Short mmCIF file of C-alpha atoms and ligand atoms in Angstrom, two decimals:
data_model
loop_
_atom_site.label_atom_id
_atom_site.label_comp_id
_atom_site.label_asym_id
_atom_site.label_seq_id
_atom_site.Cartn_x
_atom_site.Cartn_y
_atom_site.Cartn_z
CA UNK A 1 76.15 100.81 99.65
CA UNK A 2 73.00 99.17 99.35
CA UNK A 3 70.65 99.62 102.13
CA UNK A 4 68.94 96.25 101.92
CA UNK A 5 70.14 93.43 100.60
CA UNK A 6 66.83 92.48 99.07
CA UNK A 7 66.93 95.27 96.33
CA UNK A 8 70.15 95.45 94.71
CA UNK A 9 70.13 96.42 91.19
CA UNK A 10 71.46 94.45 87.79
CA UNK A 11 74.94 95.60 87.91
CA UNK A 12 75.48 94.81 92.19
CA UNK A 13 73.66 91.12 91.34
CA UNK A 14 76.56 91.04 88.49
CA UNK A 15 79.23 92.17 91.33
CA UNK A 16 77.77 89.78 93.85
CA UNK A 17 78.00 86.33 91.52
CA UNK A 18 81.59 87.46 90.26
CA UNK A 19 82.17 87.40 94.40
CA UNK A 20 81.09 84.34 95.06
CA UNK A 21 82.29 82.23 92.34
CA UNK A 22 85.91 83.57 93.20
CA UNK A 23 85.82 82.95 96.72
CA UNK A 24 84.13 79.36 96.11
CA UNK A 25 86.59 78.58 93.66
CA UNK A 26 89.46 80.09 95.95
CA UNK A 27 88.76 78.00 98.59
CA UNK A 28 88.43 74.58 96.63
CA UNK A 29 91.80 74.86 95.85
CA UNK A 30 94.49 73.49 97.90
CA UNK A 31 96.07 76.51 98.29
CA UNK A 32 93.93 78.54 99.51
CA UNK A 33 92.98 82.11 97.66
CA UNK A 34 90.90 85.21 97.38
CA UNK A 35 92.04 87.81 94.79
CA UNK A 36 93.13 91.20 96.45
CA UNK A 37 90.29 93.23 94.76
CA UNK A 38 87.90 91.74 96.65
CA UNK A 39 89.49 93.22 99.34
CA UNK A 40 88.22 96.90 98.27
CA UNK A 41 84.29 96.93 99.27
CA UNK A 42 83.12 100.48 100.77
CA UNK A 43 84.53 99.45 104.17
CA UNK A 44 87.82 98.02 102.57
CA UNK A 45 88.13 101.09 100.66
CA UNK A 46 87.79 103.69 103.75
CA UNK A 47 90.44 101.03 106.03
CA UNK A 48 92.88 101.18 102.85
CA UNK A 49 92.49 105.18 103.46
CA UNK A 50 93.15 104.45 106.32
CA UNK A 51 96.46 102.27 106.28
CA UNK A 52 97.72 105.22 103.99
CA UNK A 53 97.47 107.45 106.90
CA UNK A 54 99.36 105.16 109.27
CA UNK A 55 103.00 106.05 110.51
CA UNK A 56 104.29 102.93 109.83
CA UNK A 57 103.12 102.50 105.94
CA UNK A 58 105.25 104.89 104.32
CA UNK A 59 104.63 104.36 100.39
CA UNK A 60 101.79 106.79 100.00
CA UNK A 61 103.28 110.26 101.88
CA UNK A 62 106.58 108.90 100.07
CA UNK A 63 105.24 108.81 96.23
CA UNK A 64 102.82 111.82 97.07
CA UNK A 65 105.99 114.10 97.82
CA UNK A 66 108.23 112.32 94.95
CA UNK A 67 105.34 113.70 92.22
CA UNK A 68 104.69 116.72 93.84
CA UNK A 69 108.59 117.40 93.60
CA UNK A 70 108.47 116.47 90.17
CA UNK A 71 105.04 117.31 88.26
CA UNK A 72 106.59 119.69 86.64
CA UNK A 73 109.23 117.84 85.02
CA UNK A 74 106.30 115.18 84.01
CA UNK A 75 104.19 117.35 82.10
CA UNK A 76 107.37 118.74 80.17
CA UNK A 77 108.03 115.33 78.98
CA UNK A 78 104.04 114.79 78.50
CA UNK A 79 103.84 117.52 76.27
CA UNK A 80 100.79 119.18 75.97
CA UNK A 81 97.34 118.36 74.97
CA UNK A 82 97.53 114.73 76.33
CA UNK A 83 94.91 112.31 77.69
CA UNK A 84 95.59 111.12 81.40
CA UNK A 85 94.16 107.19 81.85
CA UNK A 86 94.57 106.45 85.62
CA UNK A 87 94.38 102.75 86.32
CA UNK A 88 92.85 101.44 89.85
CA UNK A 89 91.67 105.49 90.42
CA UNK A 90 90.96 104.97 94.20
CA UNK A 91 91.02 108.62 95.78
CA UNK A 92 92.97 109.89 93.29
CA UNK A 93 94.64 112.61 95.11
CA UNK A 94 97.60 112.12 93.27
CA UNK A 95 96.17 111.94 90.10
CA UNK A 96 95.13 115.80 90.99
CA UNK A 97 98.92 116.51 91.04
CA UNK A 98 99.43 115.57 87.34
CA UNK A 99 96.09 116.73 86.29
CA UNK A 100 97.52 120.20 87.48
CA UNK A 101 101.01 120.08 86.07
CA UNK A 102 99.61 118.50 82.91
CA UNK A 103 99.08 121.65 79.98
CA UNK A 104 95.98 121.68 77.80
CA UNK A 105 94.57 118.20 78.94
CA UNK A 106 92.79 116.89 77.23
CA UNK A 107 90.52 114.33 78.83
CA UNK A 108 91.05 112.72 82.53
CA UNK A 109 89.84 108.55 82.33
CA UNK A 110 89.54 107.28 86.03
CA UNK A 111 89.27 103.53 85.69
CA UNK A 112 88.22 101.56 89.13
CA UNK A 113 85.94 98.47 89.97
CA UNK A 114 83.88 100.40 92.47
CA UNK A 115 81.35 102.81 91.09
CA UNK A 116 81.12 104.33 94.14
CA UNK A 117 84.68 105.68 94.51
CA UNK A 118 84.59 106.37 90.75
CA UNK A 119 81.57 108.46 90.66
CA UNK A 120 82.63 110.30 93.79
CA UNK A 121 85.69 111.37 92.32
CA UNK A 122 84.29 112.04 88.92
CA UNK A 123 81.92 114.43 90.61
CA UNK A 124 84.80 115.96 92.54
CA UNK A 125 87.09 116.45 90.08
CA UNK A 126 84.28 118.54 87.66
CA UNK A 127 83.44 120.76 90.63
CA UNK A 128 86.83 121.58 90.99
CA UNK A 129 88.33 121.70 87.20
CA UNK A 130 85.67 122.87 85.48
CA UNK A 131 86.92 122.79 81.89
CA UNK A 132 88.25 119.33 82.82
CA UNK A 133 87.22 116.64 80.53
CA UNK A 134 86.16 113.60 83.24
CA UNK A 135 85.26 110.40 81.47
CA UNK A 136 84.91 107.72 84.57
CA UNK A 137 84.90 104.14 83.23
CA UNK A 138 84.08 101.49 85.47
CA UNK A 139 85.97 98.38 84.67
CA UNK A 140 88.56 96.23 86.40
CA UNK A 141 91.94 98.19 85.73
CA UNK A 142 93.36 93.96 84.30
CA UNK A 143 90.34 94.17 82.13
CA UNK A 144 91.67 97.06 79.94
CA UNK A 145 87.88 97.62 78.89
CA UNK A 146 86.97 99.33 75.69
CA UNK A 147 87.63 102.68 77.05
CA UNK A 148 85.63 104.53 73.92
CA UNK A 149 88.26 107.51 74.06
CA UNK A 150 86.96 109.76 71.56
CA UNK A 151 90.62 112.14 71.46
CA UNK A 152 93.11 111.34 69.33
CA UNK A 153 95.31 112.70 71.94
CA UNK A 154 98.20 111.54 73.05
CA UNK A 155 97.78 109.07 76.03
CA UNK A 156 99.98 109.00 79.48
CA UNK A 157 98.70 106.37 81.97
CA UNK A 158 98.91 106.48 85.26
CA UNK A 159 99.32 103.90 87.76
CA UNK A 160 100.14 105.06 91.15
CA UNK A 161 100.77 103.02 94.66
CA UNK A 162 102.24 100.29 93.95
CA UNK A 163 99.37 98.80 92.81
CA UNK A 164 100.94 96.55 90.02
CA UNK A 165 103.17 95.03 93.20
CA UNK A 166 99.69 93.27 93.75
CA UNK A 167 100.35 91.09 90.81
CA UNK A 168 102.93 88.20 90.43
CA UNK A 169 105.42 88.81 87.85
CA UNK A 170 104.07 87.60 84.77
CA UNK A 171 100.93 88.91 85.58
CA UNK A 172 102.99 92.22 85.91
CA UNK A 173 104.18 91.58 82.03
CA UNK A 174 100.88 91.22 81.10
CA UNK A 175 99.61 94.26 82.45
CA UNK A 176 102.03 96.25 80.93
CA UNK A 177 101.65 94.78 77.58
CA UNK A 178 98.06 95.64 77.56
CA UNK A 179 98.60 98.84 78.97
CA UNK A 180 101.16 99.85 76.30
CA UNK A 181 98.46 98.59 73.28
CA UNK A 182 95.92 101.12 74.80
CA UNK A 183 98.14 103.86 75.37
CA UNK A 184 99.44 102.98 71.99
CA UNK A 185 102.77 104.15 70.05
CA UNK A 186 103.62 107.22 71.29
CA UNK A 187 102.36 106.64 74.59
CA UNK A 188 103.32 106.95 78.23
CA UNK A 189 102.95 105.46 81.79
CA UNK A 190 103.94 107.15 84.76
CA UNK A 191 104.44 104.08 87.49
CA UNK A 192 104.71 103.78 91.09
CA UNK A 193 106.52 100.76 92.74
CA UNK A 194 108.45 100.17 96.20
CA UNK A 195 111.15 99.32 96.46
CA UNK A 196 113.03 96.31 98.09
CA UNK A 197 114.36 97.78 101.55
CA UNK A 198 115.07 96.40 105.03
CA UNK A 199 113.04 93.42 105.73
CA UNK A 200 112.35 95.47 109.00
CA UNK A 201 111.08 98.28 107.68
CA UNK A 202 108.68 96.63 105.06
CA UNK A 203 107.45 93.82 108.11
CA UNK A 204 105.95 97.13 110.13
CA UNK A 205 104.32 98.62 107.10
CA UNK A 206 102.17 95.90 106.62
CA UNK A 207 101.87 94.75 110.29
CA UNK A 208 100.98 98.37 111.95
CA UNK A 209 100.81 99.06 115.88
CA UNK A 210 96.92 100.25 115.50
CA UNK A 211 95.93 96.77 113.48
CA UNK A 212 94.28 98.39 110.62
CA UNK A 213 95.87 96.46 108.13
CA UNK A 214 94.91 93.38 110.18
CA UNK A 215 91.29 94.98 110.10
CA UNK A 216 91.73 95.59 106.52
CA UNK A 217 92.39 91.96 105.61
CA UNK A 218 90.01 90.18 107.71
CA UNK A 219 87.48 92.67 106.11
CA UNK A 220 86.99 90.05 103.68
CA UNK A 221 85.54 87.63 106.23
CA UNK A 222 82.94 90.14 107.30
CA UNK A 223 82.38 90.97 103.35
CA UNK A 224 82.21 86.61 103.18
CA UNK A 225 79.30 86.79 106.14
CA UNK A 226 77.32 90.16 104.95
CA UNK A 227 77.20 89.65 101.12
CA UNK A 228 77.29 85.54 100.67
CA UNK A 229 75.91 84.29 103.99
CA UNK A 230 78.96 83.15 105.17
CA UNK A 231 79.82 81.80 109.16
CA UNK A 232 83.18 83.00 109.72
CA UNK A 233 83.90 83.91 113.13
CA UNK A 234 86.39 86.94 113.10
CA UNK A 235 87.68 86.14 116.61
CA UNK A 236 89.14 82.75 115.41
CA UNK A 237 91.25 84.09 112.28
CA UNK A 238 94.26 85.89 112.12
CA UNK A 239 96.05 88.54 109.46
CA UNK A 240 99.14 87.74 108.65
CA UNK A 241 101.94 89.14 106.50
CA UNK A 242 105.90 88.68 106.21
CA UNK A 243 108.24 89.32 103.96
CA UNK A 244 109.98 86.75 102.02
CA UNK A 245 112.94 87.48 100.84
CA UNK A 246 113.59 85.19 98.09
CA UNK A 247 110.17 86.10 96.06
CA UNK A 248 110.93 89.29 97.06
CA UNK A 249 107.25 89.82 98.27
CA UNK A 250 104.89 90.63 101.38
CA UNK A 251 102.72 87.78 101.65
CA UNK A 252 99.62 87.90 103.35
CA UNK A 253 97.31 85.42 104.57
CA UNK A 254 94.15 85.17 106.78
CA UNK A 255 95.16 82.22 109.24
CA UNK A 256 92.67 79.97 110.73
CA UNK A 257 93.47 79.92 114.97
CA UNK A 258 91.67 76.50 115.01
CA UNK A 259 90.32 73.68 113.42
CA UNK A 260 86.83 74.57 112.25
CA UNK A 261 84.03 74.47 109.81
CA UNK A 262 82.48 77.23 107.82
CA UNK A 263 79.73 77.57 105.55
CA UNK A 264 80.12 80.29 102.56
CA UNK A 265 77.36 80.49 99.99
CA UNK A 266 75.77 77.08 101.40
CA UNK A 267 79.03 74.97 101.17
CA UNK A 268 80.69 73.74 104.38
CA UNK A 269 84.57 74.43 104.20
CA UNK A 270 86.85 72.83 106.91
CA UNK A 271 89.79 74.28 107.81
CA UNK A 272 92.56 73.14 110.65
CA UNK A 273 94.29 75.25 112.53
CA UNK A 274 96.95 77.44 111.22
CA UNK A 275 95.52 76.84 107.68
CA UNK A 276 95.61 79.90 105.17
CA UNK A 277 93.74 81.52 102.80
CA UNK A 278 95.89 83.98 100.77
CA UNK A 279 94.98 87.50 100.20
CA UNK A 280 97.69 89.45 98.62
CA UNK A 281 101.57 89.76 97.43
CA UNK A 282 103.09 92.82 97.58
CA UNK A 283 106.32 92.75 95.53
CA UNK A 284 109.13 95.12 95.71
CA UNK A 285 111.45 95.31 93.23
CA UNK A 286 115.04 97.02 93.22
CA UNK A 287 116.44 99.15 89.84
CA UNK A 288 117.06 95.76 87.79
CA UNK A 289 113.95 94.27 88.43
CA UNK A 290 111.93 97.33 87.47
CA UNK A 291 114.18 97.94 84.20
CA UNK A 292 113.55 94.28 83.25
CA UNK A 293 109.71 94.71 84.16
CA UNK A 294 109.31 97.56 81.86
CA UNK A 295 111.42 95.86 79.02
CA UNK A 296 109.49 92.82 78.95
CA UNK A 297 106.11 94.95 79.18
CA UNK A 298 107.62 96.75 75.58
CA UNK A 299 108.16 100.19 77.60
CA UNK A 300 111.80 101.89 78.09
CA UNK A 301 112.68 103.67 81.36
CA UNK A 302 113.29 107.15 80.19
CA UNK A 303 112.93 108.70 83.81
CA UNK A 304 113.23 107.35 87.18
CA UNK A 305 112.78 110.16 90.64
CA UNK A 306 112.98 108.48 94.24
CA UNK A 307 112.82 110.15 97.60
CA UNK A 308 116.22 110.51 99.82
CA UNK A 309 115.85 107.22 101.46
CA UNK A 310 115.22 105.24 97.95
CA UNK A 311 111.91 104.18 99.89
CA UNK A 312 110.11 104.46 96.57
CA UNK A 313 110.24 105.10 92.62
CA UNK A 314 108.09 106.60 90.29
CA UNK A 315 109.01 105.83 86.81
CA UNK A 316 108.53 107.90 83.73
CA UNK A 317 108.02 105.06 80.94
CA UNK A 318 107.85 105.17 77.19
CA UNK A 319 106.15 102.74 74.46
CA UNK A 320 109.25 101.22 72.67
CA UNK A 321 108.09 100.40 68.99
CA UNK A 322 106.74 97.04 68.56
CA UNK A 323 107.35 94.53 65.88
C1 AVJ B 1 97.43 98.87 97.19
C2 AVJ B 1 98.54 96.86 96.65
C3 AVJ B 1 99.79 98.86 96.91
O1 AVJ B 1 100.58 96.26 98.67
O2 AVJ B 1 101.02 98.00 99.85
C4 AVJ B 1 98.54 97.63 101.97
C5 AVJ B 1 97.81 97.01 99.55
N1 AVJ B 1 97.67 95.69 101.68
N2 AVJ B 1 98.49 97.00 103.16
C6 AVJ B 1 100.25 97.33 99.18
C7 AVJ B 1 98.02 96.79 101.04
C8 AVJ B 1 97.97 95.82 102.99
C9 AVJ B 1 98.84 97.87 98.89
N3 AVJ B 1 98.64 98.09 97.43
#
């Protein structure tokens, strides 16, 4: 992080205006929004470490043991000499567990928003596989930036967490589509997604006994005040998240516990009480859904692994030729 706000360099100034014209536009609109990146800043980052950590949120020990159990079986079907492309890197302990099981690889391509994270693990990664080819690229993972991959190795994405249950469904599509261009004909995405389960069950995970997914989400207030001079007053908002059943999605929200007025970047926003600002969807999707996500993303399901309690699925996913 920057230690004063009075020096930040080209590429944080770049950051910072991207922030605030989201979050300005987000709130003109009737229904209230902030996109869920926004919700990864350096202390959003180290409470999302957190929440993976926390008894109740079960998707991260849960696809961490499915690819340990079966690495093995995804490098076989890699082949060797391929170039891994991990979208939305974060910590990228898992990424360590195909880097590992992966023969002859050829290049690793971390791609994350926060240059911080990325060059951490970057730096990481070298120290520990030194022959490993680490080309970080710092990009939003919707973006699919030129990713100036020299190799004409083969290409196997990775996209871990759930992460693409952030995105509503066509924006899901779209993903994949892109995804499957850059990883091109004879390419392959390993994906992680959760799956739909007792309403229960998902409620707790993203409504934990300790509150850090509460702190996690009204993060973004304090990220509001520090970085564009916003007024919010953490005490009078509230996280919230459900599940709804017939979007088949978490929904969460930052509710406002009374009427009240608050300026962000110079403009006064009212809000009444119990009025939202949404921060994130987290869809869950059953066998169907994910079969019909890949289709319509131009990928075929060649492999699918899930723990004992069907908790979670990774999926083993192949480019299907285009017309
Ligand atoms: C990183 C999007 C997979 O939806 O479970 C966790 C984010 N938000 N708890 C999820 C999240 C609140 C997480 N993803």
């Amino acid at each position: 992080m920057n230690g004063s706000p009075l020096l930040l360099d080209r590429a944080e100034l770049d950051d910072r205006s991207e922030f605030r014209d989201a979050v300005l536009a987000g709130l003109d609109s009737t229904q209230r929004a902030i996109p869920a990146k926004f919700l990864y800043d350096a202390r959003g980052s180290a409470l999302f470490d957190e929440i993976c950590e926390l008894p109740e949120y079960y998707l991260t020990r849960t696809e961490t043991a499915i690819l340990q159990q079966h690495a093995g079986e995804i490098g076989r079907r890699a082949g060797p000499g391929c170039a891994l492309i991990e979208f939305g890197s974060g910590s990228s302990v898992k990424s360590r567990l195909l880097i590992e099981a992966l023969a002859e690889l050829a290049l690793y391509a971390p791609i994350d928003i926060s240059r911080e994270h990325l060059d951490a693990t970057a730096a990481r990664l070298r120290r520990d596989y030194p022959t490993l080819k680490v080309e970080p690229v710092c990009a939003d993972y919707m973006a699919m930036a030129p990713l100036r991959i020299e190799s004409a190795a083969r290409r196997l994405g990775f996209f871990p967490g759930s992460t693409i249950g952030n995105l509503e469904p066509a924006d899901a599509t779209s993903f994949l589509k892109r995804a499957r261009r850059l990883l091109r004909e004879d390419g392959a995405l390993v994906l992680g997604v959760d799956l739909k389960k007792d309403p229960q069950r998902l409620h707790e995970a993203y409504n934990d006994s300790a509150g850090v997914t509460a702190a996690f989400t009204l993060n973004l207030l304090r990220r509001m005040n520090r970085e564009l001079h916003a007024t919010f007053d953490l005490a009078a908002f509230a996280h919230e998240a459900f599940y709804d059943p017939v979007g088949g999605r978490i929904e969460i929200y930052i509710r406002s516990l009374r009427e009240q007025s608050v300026t962000v970047a110079g403009r006064r926003f009212d809000f009444a009480e119990g009025e939202r600002i949404h921060t994130e969807y987290s869809y869950k999707y059953d066998s169907a859904g994910i079969e019909a996500l890949a289709r319509s993303g131009g990928f075929r399901i060649a492999e699918t692994w899930t723990d004992p309690a069907r908790l979670f699925a990774v999926v083993y996913l192949e480019a299907t030729p285009q017309k």
